[in-house]
């Protein structure tokens, strides 16, 4: 397992997500230092990239974690952090959810969009803030790209206001849930094809959220293993037969 990486991305959030994926751990297992903020550009997607140094907390991941011996170098972002990680209190989680919701409301007001925000807990303990209302497609965009940008903005605002980092997912009318179901179907199909053809199957470039879904969907499939390859924004999952 990689103990420390220095990596670049279009935003600080994207760079950290790429580091987590490369190290194979969850967010609570690491500490990080921002070495360079991104240059000016729409949602940090252009100009000078962000650069961060990310390292494991002492004792954050023990040797008994569920990591396949032959996938130490694969860049999946699905391995769990140790139970030694500090858990947040209900009040702290509520504060994060409230800060995220307030950031979303500020953005919606600036865009002149009316909507409500539903809060619930995801399968991996993340806080999900789902925006609902009429004509929400504008917040999703083509292939969810606008939603991905909104995710980065809301997470960045929340993290900086509270000086903390916790998995916070922004959704619009359940789009990510529906997308997750579709991605899981794609993952299973890719695994079947890799085994049938006895060669690696390369999926299209995906966001860190989408790659995480693919890794998770195939984690228990003993016929294959997955790796992430390439640099953002062309980073993709490759499914290898065993």
Short mmCIF file of C-alpha atoms in Angstrom, two decimals:
data_model
loop_
_atom_site.label_atom_id
_atom_site.label_comp_id
_atom_site.label_asym_id
_atom_site.label_seq_id
_atom_site.Cartn_x
_atom_site.Cartn_y
_atom_site.Cartn_z
CA UNK A 1 0.00 0.00 0.00
CA UNK A 2 1.20 3.52 -0.84
CA UNK A 3 1.84 5.63 2.27
CA UNK A 4 2.15 9.04 0.62
CA UNK A 5 1.54 10.66 -2.77
CA UNK A 6 1.86 14.09 -4.31
CA UNK A 7 -0.66 14.55 -7.08
CA UNK A 8 -2.28 17.21 -9.27
CA UNK A 9 -5.87 17.80 -10.33
CA UNK A 10 -8.17 20.48 -11.74
CA UNK A 11 -9.22 21.32 -8.16
CA UNK A 12 -8.00 20.50 -4.67
CA UNK A 13 -10.97 18.15 -4.23
CA UNK A 14 -10.21 16.29 -7.47
CA UNK A 15 -6.52 15.99 -6.57
CA UNK A 16 -7.36 14.55 -3.14
CA UNK A 17 -9.88 12.12 -4.65
CA UNK A 18 -7.23 10.91 -7.12
CA UNK A 19 -4.77 10.47 -4.26
CA UNK A 20 -7.29 8.44 -2.25
CA UNK A 21 -7.92 6.26 -5.26
CA UNK A 22 -4.22 5.69 -5.86
CA UNK A 23 -3.57 4.91 -2.17
CA UNK A 24 -6.62 2.64 -1.93
CA UNK A 25 -8.08 4.19 1.24
CA UNK A 26 -11.05 6.22 2.39
CA UNK A 27 -10.94 9.91 3.25
CA UNK A 28 -10.81 9.51 7.03
CA UNK A 29 -7.56 7.52 6.78
CA UNK A 30 -5.40 10.38 5.52
CA UNK A 31 -4.13 13.87 6.16
CA UNK A 32 -3.19 16.28 3.39
CA UNK A 33 -1.39 19.51 2.58
CA UNK A 34 -2.31 21.83 -0.30
CA UNK A 35 0.94 22.64 -2.10
CA UNK A 36 -0.63 24.80 -4.82
CA UNK A 37 -4.12 26.17 -5.37
CA UNK A 38 -5.56 25.88 -8.90
CA UNK A 39 -5.25 28.78 -11.29
CA UNK A 40 -8.27 30.81 -12.23
CA UNK A 41 -10.76 29.06 -14.47
CA UNK A 42 -14.34 27.80 -14.55
CA UNK A 43 -14.72 25.50 -11.52
CA UNK A 44 -10.94 25.22 -11.39
CA UNK A 45 -11.00 23.20 -14.61
CA UNK A 46 -8.50 25.37 -16.49
CA UNK A 47 -5.28 27.17 -15.81
CA UNK A 48 -2.71 25.95 -13.26
CA UNK A 49 -3.74 22.64 -11.62
CA UNK A 50 -4.08 22.15 -7.88
CA UNK A 51 -1.28 20.15 -6.24
CA UNK A 52 -1.61 18.27 -2.95
CA UNK A 53 0.47 15.99 -0.74
CA UNK A 54 -1.56 13.23 0.91
CA UNK A 55 -0.28 10.77 3.52
CA UNK A 56 -1.69 8.05 5.76
CA UNK A 57 -2.50 8.85 9.36
CA UNK A 58 -0.40 6.76 11.79
CA UNK A 59 -2.21 3.45 12.35
CA UNK A 60 -5.03 4.42 9.99
CA UNK A 61 -4.85 1.15 8.02
CA UNK A 62 -3.66 -2.06 9.60
CA UNK A 63 -2.30 -5.12 7.88
CA UNK A 64 -5.55 -7.00 8.36
CA UNK A 65 -7.55 -4.83 5.98
CA UNK A 66 -9.32 -6.60 3.14
CA UNK A 67 -6.81 -5.96 0.34
CA UNK A 68 -6.05 -8.55 -2.30
CA UNK A 69 -2.37 -9.57 -2.41
CA UNK A 70 -2.22 -9.08 -6.16
CA UNK A 71 -3.92 -5.68 -6.21
CA UNK A 72 -1.63 -3.66 -3.95
CA UNK A 73 -0.75 -1.42 -6.88
CA UNK A 74 -4.20 -1.14 -8.40
CA UNK A 75 -5.62 2.30 -7.94
CA UNK A 76 -9.04 1.42 -6.62
CA UNK A 77 -10.65 3.68 -4.07
CA UNK A 78 -12.72 1.06 -2.34
CA UNK A 79 -10.66 -0.15 0.62
CA UNK A 80 -12.07 0.71 4.01
CA UNK A 81 -10.35 2.88 6.56
CA UNK A 82 -9.50 1.26 9.86
CA UNK A 83 -11.99 1.18 12.72
CA UNK A 84 -9.41 3.21 14.61
CA UNK A 85 -10.50 6.30 12.66
CA UNK A 86 -12.13 8.96 14.81
CA UNK A 87 -15.89 8.95 14.36
CA UNK A 88 -17.78 12.23 14.31
CA UNK A 89 -20.59 12.91 16.73
CA UNK A 90 -24.16 13.37 15.57
CA UNK A 91 -23.85 17.10 16.22
CA UNK A 92 -20.71 17.30 14.06
CA UNK A 93 -22.40 15.36 11.25
CA UNK A 94 -25.43 17.65 11.49
CA UNK A 95 -23.12 20.67 11.25
CA UNK A 96 -21.54 19.29 8.06
CA UNK A 97 -24.93 18.53 6.53
CA UNK A 98 -26.25 21.99 7.46
CA UNK A 99 -23.18 23.70 6.02
CA UNK A 100 -23.47 21.72 2.81
CA UNK A 101 -27.18 22.46 2.52
CA UNK A 102 -26.57 26.17 3.10
CA UNK A 103 -23.89 26.21 0.38
CA UNK A 104 -26.35 24.60 -2.03
CA UNK A 105 -29.06 27.13 -1.14
CA UNK A 106 -26.67 30.01 -1.80
CA UNK A 107 -25.83 28.59 -5.23
CA UNK A 108 -29.49 27.97 -6.09
CA UNK A 109 -30.39 31.54 -5.09
CA UNK A 110 -27.59 32.91 -7.28
CA UNK A 111 -28.89 30.86 -10.21
CA UNK A 112 -32.52 31.79 -9.57
CA UNK A 113 -33.51 28.15 -9.06
CA UNK A 114 -36.05 27.00 -6.50
CA UNK A 115 -35.61 23.61 -4.92
CA UNK A 116 -35.67 21.68 -1.67
CA UNK A 117 -32.88 19.59 -0.16
CA UNK A 118 -33.39 16.11 1.27
CA UNK A 119 -30.68 14.71 3.54
CA UNK A 120 -29.93 11.04 4.12
CA UNK A 121 -27.03 8.67 4.80
CA UNK A 122 -25.43 6.65 2.01
CA UNK A 123 -24.35 3.01 2.04
CA UNK A 124 -20.77 3.95 2.98
CA UNK A 125 -21.75 6.43 5.70
CA UNK A 126 -21.49 9.48 3.46
CA UNK A 127 -23.91 12.39 3.79
CA UNK A 128 -26.11 12.72 0.71
CA UNK A 129 -27.84 16.01 -0.06
CA UNK A 130 -30.45 15.48 -2.78
CA UNK A 131 -31.81 18.59 -4.52
CA UNK A 132 -35.40 18.18 -5.74
CA UNK A 133 -37.77 20.48 -7.59
CA UNK A 134 -38.98 21.36 -11.07
CA UNK A 135 -36.67 21.58 -14.08
CA UNK A 136 -33.61 20.24 -12.24
CA UNK A 137 -31.93 18.95 -15.42
CA UNK A 138 -29.91 22.16 -15.69
CA UNK A 139 -28.09 21.16 -12.48
CA UNK A 140 -27.15 17.75 -13.89
CA UNK A 141 -25.83 18.63 -17.31
CA UNK A 142 -24.52 16.31 -20.00
CA UNK A 143 -23.27 13.05 -18.47
CA UNK A 144 -23.64 14.66 -15.03
CA UNK A 145 -20.78 17.11 -15.60
CA UNK A 146 -22.60 20.11 -14.16
CA UNK A 147 -23.52 18.03 -11.11
CA UNK A 148 -19.87 16.99 -10.72
CA UNK A 149 -18.85 20.67 -10.77
CA UNK A 150 -21.55 21.48 -8.23
CA UNK A 151 -20.24 18.65 -6.06
CA UNK A 152 -16.73 20.13 -6.09
CA UNK A 153 -17.96 23.63 -5.25
CA UNK A 154 -20.24 22.56 -2.39
CA UNK A 155 -17.63 20.22 -0.89
CA UNK A 156 -14.95 22.90 -1.10
CA UNK A 157 -17.15 25.55 0.54
CA UNK A 158 -18.23 23.16 3.30
CA UNK A 159 -14.73 21.91 4.02
CA UNK A 160 -13.27 25.39 4.21
CA UNK A 161 -16.04 26.80 6.38
CA UNK A 162 -15.78 23.97 8.89
CA UNK A 163 -12.06 23.20 8.41
CA UNK A 164 -12.92 19.52 8.06
CA UNK A 165 -13.27 16.87 5.36
CA UNK A 166 -16.06 14.30 5.38
CA UNK A 167 -17.72 12.42 2.49
CA UNK A 168 -20.46 14.75 1.24
CA UNK A 169 -22.38 13.81 -1.89
CA UNK A 170 -24.56 16.25 -3.82
CA UNK A 171 -27.34 14.66 -5.90
CA UNK A 172 -30.18 16.01 -8.01
CA UNK A 173 -33.53 14.19 -8.03
CA UNK A 174 -31.83 10.86 -7.34
CA UNK A 175 -29.67 11.08 -10.48
CA UNK A 176 -26.60 9.58 -8.81
CA UNK A 177 -28.61 6.62 -7.50
CA UNK A 178 -29.94 5.87 -10.97
CA UNK A 179 -26.46 6.38 -12.39
CA UNK A 180 -25.02 4.00 -9.79
CA UNK A 181 -27.43 1.26 -10.84
CA UNK A 182 -26.48 1.76 -14.49
CA UNK A 183 -22.74 1.78 -13.67
CA UNK A 184 -23.09 -1.46 -11.72
CA UNK A 185 -24.66 -3.02 -14.82
CA UNK A 186 -21.76 -1.72 -16.93
CA UNK A 187 -19.27 -3.14 -14.42
CA UNK A 188 -20.82 -6.61 -14.46
CA UNK A 189 -20.95 -6.58 -18.25
CA UNK A 190 -17.29 -5.57 -18.46
CA UNK A 191 -16.32 -8.35 -16.06
CA UNK A 192 -18.21 -10.95 -18.09
CA UNK A 193 -16.56 -9.68 -21.27
CA UNK A 194 -13.07 -9.70 -19.72
CA UNK A 195 -13.49 -13.30 -18.58
CA UNK A 196 -15.06 -14.43 -21.85
CA UNK A 197 -12.44 -12.76 -24.07
CA UNK A 198 -9.56 -13.42 -21.63
CA UNK A 199 -8.24 -9.90 -21.95
CA UNK A 200 -8.50 -6.58 -20.15
CA UNK A 201 -11.53 -4.42 -20.83
CA UNK A 202 -11.02 -0.66 -20.73
CA UNK A 203 -13.99 1.51 -19.79
CA UNK A 204 -14.46 5.12 -20.87
CA UNK A 205 -12.96 7.93 -18.77
CA UNK A 206 -15.03 8.51 -15.63
CA UNK A 207 -15.24 10.81 -12.66
CA UNK A 208 -13.89 9.62 -9.30
CA UNK A 209 -17.48 8.92 -8.18
CA UNK A 210 -18.13 6.72 -11.20
CA UNK A 211 -14.81 4.89 -10.88
CA UNK A 212 -15.52 4.20 -7.22
CA UNK A 213 -18.87 2.60 -8.16
CA UNK A 214 -17.14 0.32 -10.71
CA UNK A 215 -14.48 -0.76 -8.19
CA UNK A 216 -17.11 -1.44 -5.52
CA UNK A 217 -19.37 -3.38 -7.89
CA UNK A 218 -16.55 -5.80 -8.80
CA UNK A 219 -14.76 -5.98 -5.48
CA UNK A 220 -16.24 -9.38 -4.60
CA UNK A 221 -16.00 -10.80 -8.14
CA UNK A 222 -13.10 -13.25 -7.84
CA UNK A 223 -12.88 -13.66 -11.61
CA UNK A 224 -11.47 -10.17 -12.16
CA UNK A 225 -9.61 -7.28 -10.56
CA UNK A 226 -9.83 -3.58 -11.39
CA UNK A 227 -7.31 -0.78 -11.77
CA UNK A 228 -7.62 2.92 -12.53
CA UNK A 229 -5.27 4.21 -15.21
CA UNK A 230 -4.48 7.56 -16.80
CA UNK A 231 -4.56 11.14 -15.59
CA UNK A 232 -7.54 13.35 -14.91
CA UNK A 233 -9.78 14.07 -16.71
CA UNK A 234 -9.04 10.97 -18.87
CA UNK A 235 -8.67 8.60 -15.93
CA UNK A 236 -10.49 5.30 -16.49
CA UNK A 237 -11.10 1.86 -14.98
CA UNK A 238 -9.60 -1.23 -16.59
CA UNK A 239 -11.09 -4.63 -15.75
CA UNK A 240 -8.54 -7.49 -15.83
CA UNK A 241 -9.35 -11.21 -15.85
CA UNK A 242 -7.52 -13.25 -13.22
#
